[in-house]
Amino acid sequence: MEIASKYDPSQTEGKWYSYWMEQGLFQSSPDEREPYTVVIPPPNVTGVLHMGHMLNNTIQDILVRRARMLGKNACWVPGTDHASIATEAKVVNKLREEGIVKTSLTRDDFLKHAWAWTDKHGGIILEQLKKLGASCDWDRTCFTMDEVRSQGVIKAFVELYNKGLIYRGVRMVNWDPKALTAVSDEEVVYKEVDSKLYYLNYEVEGEPGAYVTIATTRPETILGDTAVCVNPEDERFRHLAGKRVLVPLLGRAIPIIQDSYVDMEFGTGCLKITPAHDINDYEIGMRHNLESIDILNDDGTLSEAAGLFVGQDRFAVRKDIEKALAESGNLLKVEPYKNKVGFSERTDAVIEPKLSTQWFLRMGDLAKPALDAVMSDEVQFHPPKFKNLYRHWMENVKDWCISRQLWWGHRIPVWYLNDGSFVVAETEAEALEAARLQSGNAALGLDALRQDEDVLDTWASSWLWPITVFDGFNPDKKEIDYYYPTSDLVTGHDIIFFWVARMIMAGYAFKGTFPFKNVYFTGMVRDKQGRKMSKSLGNSPDPLDLIATYGADGVRVGMLLCSPAGGDLRFDESLPEQGRNFSNKIWNAFRLVKGWDVSESAEQPESARLAIEWFGERLQQEMAVISDHFSKYRVSDALMSVYTLFWDEFSNWFLEMIKPAYQQPIDARTHAAAVAYFDDMMHLLHPFMPFISEEIWQQLSPRKSGESIMVSQMPAQRAFDSELLQSFDLVKEAIQHVRTLRKNRNVPMREALELKVLTGEDGYVARYNPVLTKLVNLESVTVVKEKEAGAESFMVKSTEFFVPLAATVNVEEELEKLQAELKYTEGFLNTVMKKLGNERFVAGAPEQVVANEQQKKADAEAKIAVLKERIAGLQ
RNA sequence: GGGCGCUUAGCUCAGUUGGUUCAGAGCAUCUGGUUUACACCCAGAGGGUCAGCGGUUCGAAUCCGUUAGCGCCCA
């Protein structure tokens, strides 16, 4: 059978994914095994796969596949979230293109359109994850707005309300005038912008010609001013206490108040107060019982209350009012100014601080156990540096505005009665019952109830995800008791507050314990220049194109090669290319092993026997390293271990050592060992590169139908012989020296060499001669008692090796090399001696460290002796 | 403005309680190579005052202070 010399992922990836699905290998149900559970960070239902998802889901799949192969009952629950604002905005846009205005539709009609959109686009992203190889239990696919998840959200709301943790209140919220909804603090992105600082003169009432000057970046808001404030310590304004000033253009008189909030150094030291449109002004207004004048409509245009410019957009007014103020003589000057302005994360509209009635979740009590859990490592963060950030946020946590003025989402389970009171209940029927009780009117009908028009923030369903995906709010606890708490959560560090912190709170609030044991924070995927990947920049490659070009395995490797936990990663196409190259390397190693003729009668060469003995230990050594990496969530390092184990140790050393001579068969014992090692390495590789490892595993040995590497067990770990490994390294070193020598002297491989060994205290292991002989083509290895004059030479530790060659050695070059090595070794010995000569070191350092230094001293002295001898011999 | 973090080879980054020859890996570069598994490869090589300065210590890339540059989070 001819095997192609290039590995072609397109021939295998789809095939094996279908096979795994058909065999039901991703499925999990509770049994007696230890569970290993991961819930996917649900991507936006109408979104498409981007590089962040690729990274994130690759890591999850690696963890899940490894756990499965370690004998755990691995369960990875997939799903999507409904992304309230984003999806509603998309649907509104689509309707607008069709000539339909949202406000012309009823809520129900709008929701029909939204569901249609969701049905059409939802799930695309999950299909894309399959291309990546994600081993999710697809039978468990959840959606934040499906029935079970919605029930959970409503039950949680009612429960929290009954505990007094949810309240309705008038607060300053972040208003998005484009989406026409409040958004949470976390959804506001602050950016530095070039704006202007306007200096405005307010005339003192009754004192024509007397002014105070204020500085503001938002001159249009003067229409809502209800005071001017100065610092009580400020001498400059003391004479104004108790007086009033006139708002420019309007002539409305407002008081001059005193509050220590005002920074005397900033601007003019005189601050205008607009309680309805600035959070700090609002607080000052509360302290001084000021009136609030809301001059803006929800869409950002000026309202009747403004008195002027009514109906015009806030930014248009800013320009127009500048002119008007200049004409009226109130504009003193305008300076360029840089300030931070809040933008909506979803719509990029400038956020308007706005007084509004909203639902809030009290966070104080919820935060406490969640904070403790992370600080005590009951929930472990990887990398731990995020603990600090988390603590800072948790200690300063503010109440969470959970209502959104949207239709797409979970409608708030609150019903208002005609008298303005309200009831909170899980269903309409229960609401009616409660309302009858509350009103004392047993005849109250449904028509007397009006459900709150708003929906809940999307994160109000996402934070319950680890619970609701196992139907944790219903009486049947079989699933949740088995799978919860989950094991690992893998997510971007950008949603640590949005999601991670809140899930931990929900875990303690509703389940009494943490939702996951470990959180692995990934970095943000950036382009080569360090820019965040975004649609508008067009700097994000299409993940599916990458998979088509380099294979899913190649892309997975590429993602990991640049992804230390938590740090940003710079992606460019050389990375999946490297992954593809690795696939090809593995494939060709397989071709080699598969292509050999196997002879039952051929004797096993000693070199092969030694190679097998060595690689068995080497494999164990690396498996220990890999396990250690995984235990510390160093997934990239674990991959790098597998990578070098396969490429360097297995392919470049082991296979070369056992390779039979040209056109000769390989003996059966050696071949069997090679196949067994290959099998082991496919296991180690499988979590990282599921497709090629399955393809090769299936071909390595006959397999039964339904078998798969993904549900087979990882090779068993055992202790390994590190002395053997060290002594083998000495042979490798000798081999490398001979190779260099061949290269320097232009001696081709086919020409066999003589090797003479002048043994020192260490550096030579005679039993490995067959390996040495095979890899560098020696005709003999002989132990000598004397130096070999005129031969090329090299050293391993204190042993000297000589290779007699026809042409003479370049004495000068050789001397130079030896002198350099001598100098280095002497310098090294010197530092060692300094340490050993230092009484405080000998007394203070641990015994082992001192012993090491003594060993170094002995080694160095032996080597120096040999070097000096050789130099003398050459001179 | 407040807080946190980072700065190690051309690039991306490791360096795990200060102590094995500790200054590393991968990629890139350079030099050889039609050794029939692989040029998506093989064999080699070069390359860094561990950001600067000061301190602690027998010993510092590692701990402390400080300066500069960069990044992130929060208001």
mmCIF file of C-alpha atoms in Angstrom, chain A residues 518-812:
data_model
loop_
_atom_site.group_PDB
_atom_site.id
_atom_site.type_symbol
_atom_site.label_atom_id
_atom_site.label_comp_id
_atom_site.label_asym_id
_atom_site.label_seq_id
_atom_site.Cartn_x
_atom_site.Cartn_y
_atom_site.Cartn_z
ATOM 1 C CA ASN A 518 -10.240 25.943 38.384
ATOM 2 C CA VAL A 519 -10.436 28.909 36.089
ATOM 3 C CA TYR A 520 -8.024 29.049 33.191
ATOM 4 C CA PHE A 521 -7.840 32.563 31.821
ATOM 5 C CA THR A 522 -6.723 32.860 28.235
ATOM 6 C CA GLY A 523 -5.194 35.941 26.744
ATOM 7 C CA MET A 524 -6.615 38.032 23.967
ATOM 8 C CA VAL A 525 -5.706 37.014 20.455
ATOM 9 C CA ARG A 526 -3.929 39.863 18.734
ATOM 10 C CA ASP A 527 -2.371 40.252 15.355
ATOM 11 C CA LYS A 528 1.354 40.307 14.754
ATOM 12 C CA GLN A 529 1.499 44.030 15.514
ATOM 13 C CA GLY A 530 -0.257 43.530 18.819
ATOM 14 C CA ARG A 531 -3.598 44.953 17.707
ATOM 15 C CA LYS A 532 -6.753 43.340 18.963
ATOM 16 C CA MET A 533 -8.383 41.300 16.250
ATOM 17 C CA SER A 534 -11.566 42.936 15.100
ATOM 18 C CA LYS A 535 -13.944 42.948 12.215
ATOM 19 C CA SER A 536 -13.491 46.627 11.540
ATOM 20 C CA LEU A 537 -9.717 46.300 11.278
ATOM 21 C CA GLY A 538 -10.083 43.256 9.091
ATOM 22 C CA ASN A 539 -7.035 41.760 10.741
ATOM 23 C CA SER A 540 -8.660 38.559 11.859
ATOM 24 C CA PRO A 541 -8.197 35.498 9.711
ATOM 25 C CA ASP A 542 -11.270 33.339 9.162
ATOM 26 C CA PRO A 543 -10.779 30.312 11.408
ATOM 27 C CA LEU A 544 -12.426 28.021 8.898
ATOM 28 C CA ASP A 545 -10.032 29.153 6.181
ATOM 29 C CA LEU A 546 -7.160 28.403 8.498
ATOM 30 C CA ILE A 547 -8.528 24.945 9.189
ATOM 31 C CA ALA A 548 -8.924 24.349 5.469
ATOM 32 C CA THR A 549 -5.320 25.371 4.860
ATOM 33 C CA TYR A 550 -3.494 23.846 7.807
ATOM 34 C CA GLY A 551 -5.928 21.294 9.181
ATOM 35 C CA ALA A 552 -7.715 21.521 12.496
ATOM 36 C CA ASP A 553 -4.815 19.762 14.194
ATOM 37 C CA GLY A 554 -2.371 22.250 12.728
ATOM 38 C CA VAL A 555 -4.458 25.212 13.806
ATOM 39 C CA ARG A 556 -4.882 23.822 17.307
ATOM 40 C CA VAL A 557 -1.131 23.470 17.633
ATOM 41 C CA GLY A 558 -0.665 26.937 16.198
ATOM 42 C CA MET A 559 -3.010 28.460 18.752
ATOM 43 C CA LEU A 560 -1.197 26.815 21.617
ATOM 44 C CA LEU A 561 2.294 27.629 20.429
ATOM 45 C CA CYS A 562 1.716 31.263 21.227
ATOM 46 C CA SER A 563 -0.556 31.049 24.211
ATOM 47 C CA PRO A 564 0.810 31.217 27.712
ATOM 48 C CA ALA A 565 -2.109 31.390 30.127
ATOM 49 C CA GLY A 566 -3.415 34.880 30.656
ATOM 50 C CA GLY A 567 -0.978 36.710 28.439
ATOM 51 C CA ASP A 568 -1.969 38.232 25.176
ATOM 52 C CA LEU A 569 -0.945 36.201 22.225
ATOM 53 C CA ARG A 570 0.266 37.405 18.913
ATOM 54 C CA PHE A 571 -1.065 35.307 16.176
ATOM 55 C CA ASP A 572 0.242 35.001 12.692
ATOM 56 C CA GLU A 573 0.038 32.342 10.091
ATOM 57 C CA SER A 574 3.491 30.964 10.685
ATOM 58 C CA LEU A 575 2.037 29.299 13.788
ATOM 59 C CA PRO A 576 -0.590 27.032 12.268
ATOM 60 C CA GLU A 577 1.956 26.431 9.535
ATOM 61 C CA GLN A 578 4.295 25.080 12.146
ATOM 62 C CA GLY A 579 1.423 22.944 13.384
ATOM 63 C CA ARG A 580 0.834 21.611 9.907
ATOM 64 C CA ASN A 581 4.522 20.821 9.551
ATOM 65 C CA PHE A 582 4.339 18.876 12.759
ATOM 66 C CA SER A 583 1.397 16.890 11.398
ATOM 67 C CA ASN A 584 3.457 16.068 8.389
ATOM 68 C CA LYS A 585 6.410 15.015 10.492
ATOM 69 C CA ILE A 586 4.218 12.630 12.457
ATOM 70 C CA TRP A 587 2.722 11.338 9.279
ATOM 71 C CA ASN A 588 6.077 10.581 7.753
ATOM 72 C CA ALA A 589 7.343 8.848 10.852
ATOM 73 C CA PHE A 590 4.262 6.706 10.539
ATOM 74 C CA ARG A 591 4.992 6.062 6.873
ATOM 75 C CA LEU A 592 8.463 4.894 7.793
ATOM 76 C CA VAL A 593 7.352 2.495 10.490
ATOM 77 C CA LYS A 594 4.442 1.247 8.424
ATOM 78 C CA GLY A 595 6.601 0.817 5.358
ATOM 79 C CA TRP A 596 9.155 -1.538 6.844
ATOM 80 C CA ASP A 597 9.246 -5.176 5.932
ATOM 81 C CA VAL A 598 9.093 -7.150 9.136
ATOM 82 C CA SER A 599 11.115 -10.303 9.468
ATOM 83 C CA GLU A 600 10.263 -12.887 12.109
ATOM 84 C CA SER A 601 13.613 -14.568 11.660
ATOM 85 C CA ALA A 602 15.897 -11.553 11.684
ATOM 86 C CA GLU A 603 17.920 -11.110 14.851
ATOM 87 C CA GLN A 604 17.441 -7.998 16.876
ATOM 88 C CA PRO A 605 20.537 -5.809 16.587
ATOM 89 C CA GLU A 606 22.049 -4.767 19.892
ATOM 90 C CA SER A 607 21.762 -1.114 18.843
ATOM 91 C CA ALA A 608 18.019 -1.531 18.469
ATOM 92 C CA ARG A 609 17.722 -3.320 21.786
ATOM 93 C CA LEU A 610 19.554 -0.458 23.479
ATOM 94 C CA ALA A 611 17.444 2.113 21.681
ATOM 95 C CA ILE A 612 14.258 0.449 22.873
ATOM 96 C CA GLU A 613 15.572 0.252 26.400
ATOM 97 C CA TRP A 614 16.508 3.928 26.326
ATOM 98 C CA PHE A 615 13.347 5.262 24.725
ATOM 99 C CA GLY A 616 11.170 3.391 27.205
ATOM 100 C CA GLU A 617 12.776 5.399 29.982
ATOM 101 C CA ARG A 618 12.809 8.603 27.987
ATOM 102 C CA LEU A 619 9.102 8.292 27.307
ATOM 103 C CA GLN A 620 8.374 7.808 30.972
ATOM 104 C CA GLN A 621 10.514 10.765 31.885
ATOM 105 C CA GLU A 622 8.642 13.026 29.497
ATOM 106 C CA MET A 623 5.263 11.683 30.573
ATOM 107 C CA ALA A 624 6.095 12.792 34.091
ATOM 108 C CA VAL A 625 6.971 16.239 32.764
ATOM 109 C CA ILE A 626 3.743 16.413 30.775
ATOM 110 C CA SER A 627 1.649 15.422 33.780
ATOM 111 C CA ASP A 628 3.369 18.068 35.813
ATOM 112 C CA HIS A 629 2.636 20.698 33.174
ATOM 113 C CA PHE A 630 -1.018 19.735 33.094
ATOM 114 C CA SER A 631 -1.295 19.814 36.851
ATOM 115 C CA LYS A 632 -0.179 23.428 36.642
ATOM 116 C CA TYR A 633 -2.331 24.229 33.611
ATOM 117 C CA ARG A 634 0.737 24.838 31.478
ATOM 118 C CA VAL A 635 -0.961 23.528 28.416
ATOM 119 C CA SER A 636 1.430 25.095 25.904
ATOM 120 C CA ASP A 637 4.389 23.656 27.757
ATOM 121 C CA ALA A 638 2.768 20.250 27.763
ATOM 122 C CA LEU A 639 2.350 20.465 24.010
ATOM 123 C CA MET A 640 5.948 21.557 23.592
ATOM 124 C CA SER A 641 7.008 18.489 25.572
ATOM 125 C CA VAL A 642 5.048 16.194 23.292
ATOM 126 C CA TYR A 643 6.386 18.076 20.286
ATOM 127 C CA THR A 644 10.053 17.673 21.160
ATOM 128 C CA LEU A 645 9.532 14.130 22.425
ATOM 129 C CA PHE A 646 8.099 13.110 19.111
ATOM 130 C CA TRP A 647 10.215 15.160 16.799
ATOM 131 C CA ASP A 648 13.633 15.083 18.423
ATOM 132 C CA GLU A 649 13.706 12.018 20.595
ATOM 133 C CA PHE A 650 11.474 9.636 18.739
ATOM 134 C CA SER A 651 11.997 10.624 15.116
ATOM 135 C CA ASN A 652 15.507 11.963 15.061
ATOM 136 C CA TRP A 653 17.075 9.637 17.609
ATOM 137 C CA PHE A 654 15.023 6.549 18.203
ATOM 138 C CA LEU A 655 13.910 5.842 14.650
ATOM 139 C CA GLU A 656 17.391 6.486 13.313
ATOM 140 C CA MET A 657 18.766 4.028 15.819
ATOM 141 C CA ILE A 658 16.418 1.221 14.905
ATOM 142 C CA LYS A 659 16.239 1.908 11.191
ATOM 143 C CA PRO A 660 17.309 -1.223 9.339
ATOM 144 C CA ALA A 661 19.991 -1.010 6.691
ATOM 145 C CA TYR A 662 18.926 -0.065 3.182
ATOM 146 C CA GLN A 663 16.391 -2.512 1.755
ATOM 147 C CA GLN A 664 16.736 -4.773 4.773
ATOM 148 C CA PRO A 665 13.756 -5.915 6.814
ATOM 149 C CA ILE A 666 13.362 -4.996 10.442
ATOM 150 C CA ASP A 667 13.260 -7.680 13.086
ATOM 151 C CA ALA A 668 9.857 -8.359 14.562
ATOM 152 C CA ARG A 669 10.733 -7.509 18.166
ATOM 153 C CA THR A 670 12.074 -4.117 17.296
ATOM 154 C CA HIS A 671 9.169 -3.390 15.020
ATOM 155 C CA ALA A 672 6.672 -4.337 17.704
ATOM 156 C CA ALA A 673 8.410 -2.056 20.165
ATOM 157 C CA ALA A 674 8.418 0.803 17.689
ATOM 158 C CA VAL A 675 4.712 0.338 17.044
ATOM 159 C CA ALA A 676 4.011 0.226 20.773
ATOM 160 C CA TYR A 677 5.904 3.449 21.368
ATOM 161 C CA PHE A 678 4.170 5.066 18.451
ATOM 162 C CA ASP A 679 0.906 4.011 19.982
ATOM 163 C CA ASP A 680 1.878 5.537 23.323
ATOM 164 C CA MET A 681 2.825 8.785 21.685
ATOM 165 C CA MET A 682 -0.404 8.995 19.741
ATOM 166 C CA HIS A 683 -2.115 8.833 23.118
ATOM 167 C CA LEU A 684 -0.035 11.669 24.473
ATOM 168 C CA LEU A 685 -0.690 13.607 21.304
ATOM 169 C CA HIS A 686 -4.392 12.939 21.042
ATOM 170 C CA PRO A 687 -5.697 15.747 23.263
ATOM 171 C CA PHE A 688 -3.763 18.256 21.174
ATOM 172 C CA MET A 689 -4.170 16.737 17.730
ATOM 173 C CA PRO A 690 -7.212 14.494 17.846
ATOM 174 C CA PHE A 691 -7.582 13.797 14.150
ATOM 175 C CA ILE A 692 -4.144 12.689 13.032
ATOM 176 C CA SER A 693 -3.645 10.702 16.215
ATOM 177 C CA GLU A 694 -6.873 8.815 15.571
ATOM 178 C CA GLU A 695 -6.017 8.248 11.931
ATOM 179 C CA ILE A 696 -2.622 6.790 12.747
ATOM 180 C CA TRP A 697 -3.786 4.853 15.781
ATOM 181 C CA GLN A 698 -6.429 3.155 13.682
ATOM 182 C CA GLN A 699 -3.786 2.090 11.176
ATOM 183 C CA LEU A 700 -1.002 1.136 13.574
ATOM 184 C CA SER A 701 -2.648 -2.103 14.643
ATOM 185 C CA PRO A 702 -5.873 -3.863 13.742
ATOM 186 C CA ARG A 703 -8.781 -2.234 15.605
ATOM 187 C CA LYS A 704 -12.260 -3.443 16.308
ATOM 188 C CA SER A 705 -15.213 -1.551 14.984
ATOM 189 C CA GLY A 706 -16.292 1.156 17.395
ATOM 190 C CA GLU A 707 -12.869 1.453 19.009
ATOM 191 C CA SER A 708 -11.252 4.844 19.202
ATOM 192 C CA ILE A 709 -8.123 6.319 20.654
ATOM 193 C CA MET A 710 -10.279 9.021 22.233
ATOM 194 C CA VAL A 711 -11.820 6.579 24.681
ATOM 195 C CA SER A 712 -8.714 4.460 25.210
ATOM 196 C CA GLN A 713 -6.487 4.913 28.220
ATOM 197 C CA MET A 714 -3.338 6.986 28.491
ATOM 198 C CA PRO A 715 -0.210 4.840 28.876
ATOM 199 C CA ALA A 716 0.495 4.006 32.494
ATOM 200 C CA GLN A 717 3.143 6.007 34.273
ATOM 201 C CA ARG A 718 5.889 4.373 36.260
ATOM 202 C CA ALA A 719 9.207 5.332 37.780
ATOM 203 C CA PHE A 720 12.055 5.676 35.310
ATOM 204 C CA ASP A 721 15.797 5.139 35.430
ATOM 205 C CA SER A 722 17.348 8.580 35.356
ATOM 206 C CA GLU A 723 20.887 7.220 35.566
ATOM 207 C CA LEU A 724 20.342 5.321 32.366
ATOM 208 C CA LEU A 725 19.054 8.488 30.732
ATOM 209 C CA GLN A 726 22.075 10.440 31.874
ATOM 210 C CA SER A 727 24.505 7.879 30.567
ATOM 211 C CA PHE A 728 22.686 7.784 27.268
ATOM 212 C CA ASP A 729 23.095 11.535 26.970
ATOM 213 C CA LEU A 730 26.838 10.950 26.948
ATOM 214 C CA VAL A 731 26.539 8.805 23.835
ATOM 215 C CA LYS A 732 24.388 11.440 22.181
ATOM 216 C CA GLU A 733 27.056 13.985 22.934
ATOM 217 C CA ALA A 734 29.780 11.817 21.411
ATOM 218 C CA ILE A 735 27.630 11.266 18.336
ATOM 219 C CA GLN A 736 27.123 14.991 17.915
ATOM 220 C CA HIS A 737 30.860 15.546 18.139
ATOM 221 C CA VAL A 738 31.565 12.999 15.440
ATOM 222 C CA ARG A 739 28.909 14.570 13.214
ATOM 223 C CA THR A 740 30.457 17.989 13.626
ATOM 224 C CA LEU A 741 33.828 16.526 12.888
ATOM 225 C CA ARG A 742 32.586 14.884 9.714
ATOM 226 C CA LYS A 743 31.122 18.156 8.639
ATOM 227 C CA ASN A 744 34.207 20.220 9.423
ATOM 228 C CA ARG A 745 36.485 17.786 7.672
ATOM 229 C CA ASN A 746 34.087 17.014 4.881
ATOM 230 C CA VAL A 747 33.973 13.304 5.528
ATOM 231 C CA PRO A 748 30.828 11.817 4.013
ATOM 232 C CA MET A 749 28.638 9.490 6.024
ATOM 233 C CA ARG A 750 29.304 6.496 3.846
ATOM 234 C CA GLU A 751 32.964 6.546 4.804
ATOM 235 C CA ALA A 752 33.334 4.556 8.018
ATOM 236 C CA LEU A 753 35.572 5.984 10.752
ATOM 237 C CA GLU A 754 37.741 4.591 13.481
ATOM 238 C CA LEU A 755 37.057 5.846 16.972
ATOM 239 C CA LYS A 756 39.627 5.561 19.750
ATOM 240 C CA VAL A 757 38.690 6.241 23.322
ATOM 241 C CA LEU A 758 41.025 7.337 26.081
ATOM 242 C CA THR A 759 38.709 6.835 28.991
ATOM 243 C CA GLY A 760 38.637 9.321 31.791
ATOM 244 C CA GLU A 761 36.709 9.176 35.012
ATOM 245 C CA ASP A 762 33.445 9.583 33.182
ATOM 246 C CA GLY A 763 32.016 10.459 29.794
ATOM 247 C CA TYR A 764 32.099 7.033 28.173
ATOM 248 C CA VAL A 765 29.731 4.082 28.448
ATOM 249 C CA ALA A 766 31.060 1.116 26.538
ATOM 250 C CA ARG A 767 27.760 -0.740 26.362
ATOM 251 C CA TYR A 768 26.385 1.902 24.033
ATOM 252 C CA ASN A 769 29.054 1.273 21.402
ATOM 253 C CA PRO A 770 26.556 -0.368 19.048
ATOM 254 C CA VAL A 771 24.451 2.802 19.057
ATOM 255 C CA LEU A 772 27.464 4.981 18.500
ATOM 256 C CA THR A 773 28.667 2.767 15.708
ATOM 257 C CA LYS A 774 25.339 2.770 13.930
ATOM 258 C CA LEU A 775 24.549 6.448 14.076
ATOM 259 C CA VAL A 776 27.873 7.814 12.911
ATOM 260 C CA ASN A 777 29.041 4.834 10.886
ATOM 261 C CA LEU A 778 32.120 3.604 12.704
ATOM 262 C CA GLU A 779 34.243 0.744 11.643
ATOM 263 C CA SER A 780 35.556 0.244 15.143
ATOM 264 C CA VAL A 781 35.577 1.621 18.666
ATOM 265 C CA THR A 782 38.700 0.794 20.605
ATOM 266 C CA VAL A 783 39.825 1.774 24.048
ATOM 267 C CA VAL A 784 43.384 3.115 24.017
ATOM 268 C CA LYS A 785 45.851 3.916 26.770
ATOM 269 C CA GLU A 786 47.636 6.735 24.996
ATOM 270 C CA LYS A 787 46.757 9.784 23.008
ATOM 271 C CA GLU A 788 46.447 9.321 19.309
ATOM 272 C CA ALA A 789 48.873 11.691 17.625
ATOM 273 C CA GLY A 790 47.695 13.601 14.596
ATOM 274 C CA ALA A 791 44.081 12.570 14.981
ATOM 275 C CA GLU A 792 40.979 14.717 15.280
ATOM 276 C CA SER A 793 39.740 14.669 18.827
ATOM 277 C CA PHE A 794 36.985 15.776 21.120
ATOM 278 C CA MET A 795 35.999 15.360 24.733
ATOM 279 C CA VAL A 796 32.947 14.255 26.611
ATOM 280 C CA LYS A 797 33.387 15.070 30.263
ATOM 281 C CA SER A 798 36.882 13.759 31.086
ATOM 282 C CA THR A 799 37.034 11.188 28.307
ATOM 283 C CA GLU A 800 39.008 11.878 25.134
ATOM 284 C CA PHE A 801 37.945 10.547 21.767
ATOM 285 C CA PHE A 802 40.221 10.340 18.713
ATOM 286 C CA VAL A 803 39.350 9.932 15.100
ATOM 287 C CA PRO A 804 42.390 9.283 12.915
ATOM 288 C CA LEU A 805 41.971 10.891 9.529
ATOM 289 C CA ALA A 806 44.162 10.801 6.502
ATOM 290 C CA ALA A 807 44.637 14.536 6.274
ATOM 291 C CA THR A 808 46.450 16.322 9.052
ATOM 292 C CA VAL A 809 44.801 18.188 11.799
ATOM 293 C CA ASN A 810 44.930 21.938 11.776
ATOM 294 C CA VAL A 811 47.003 22.346 14.918
ATOM 295 C CA GLU A 812 46.489 26.050 15.238
#
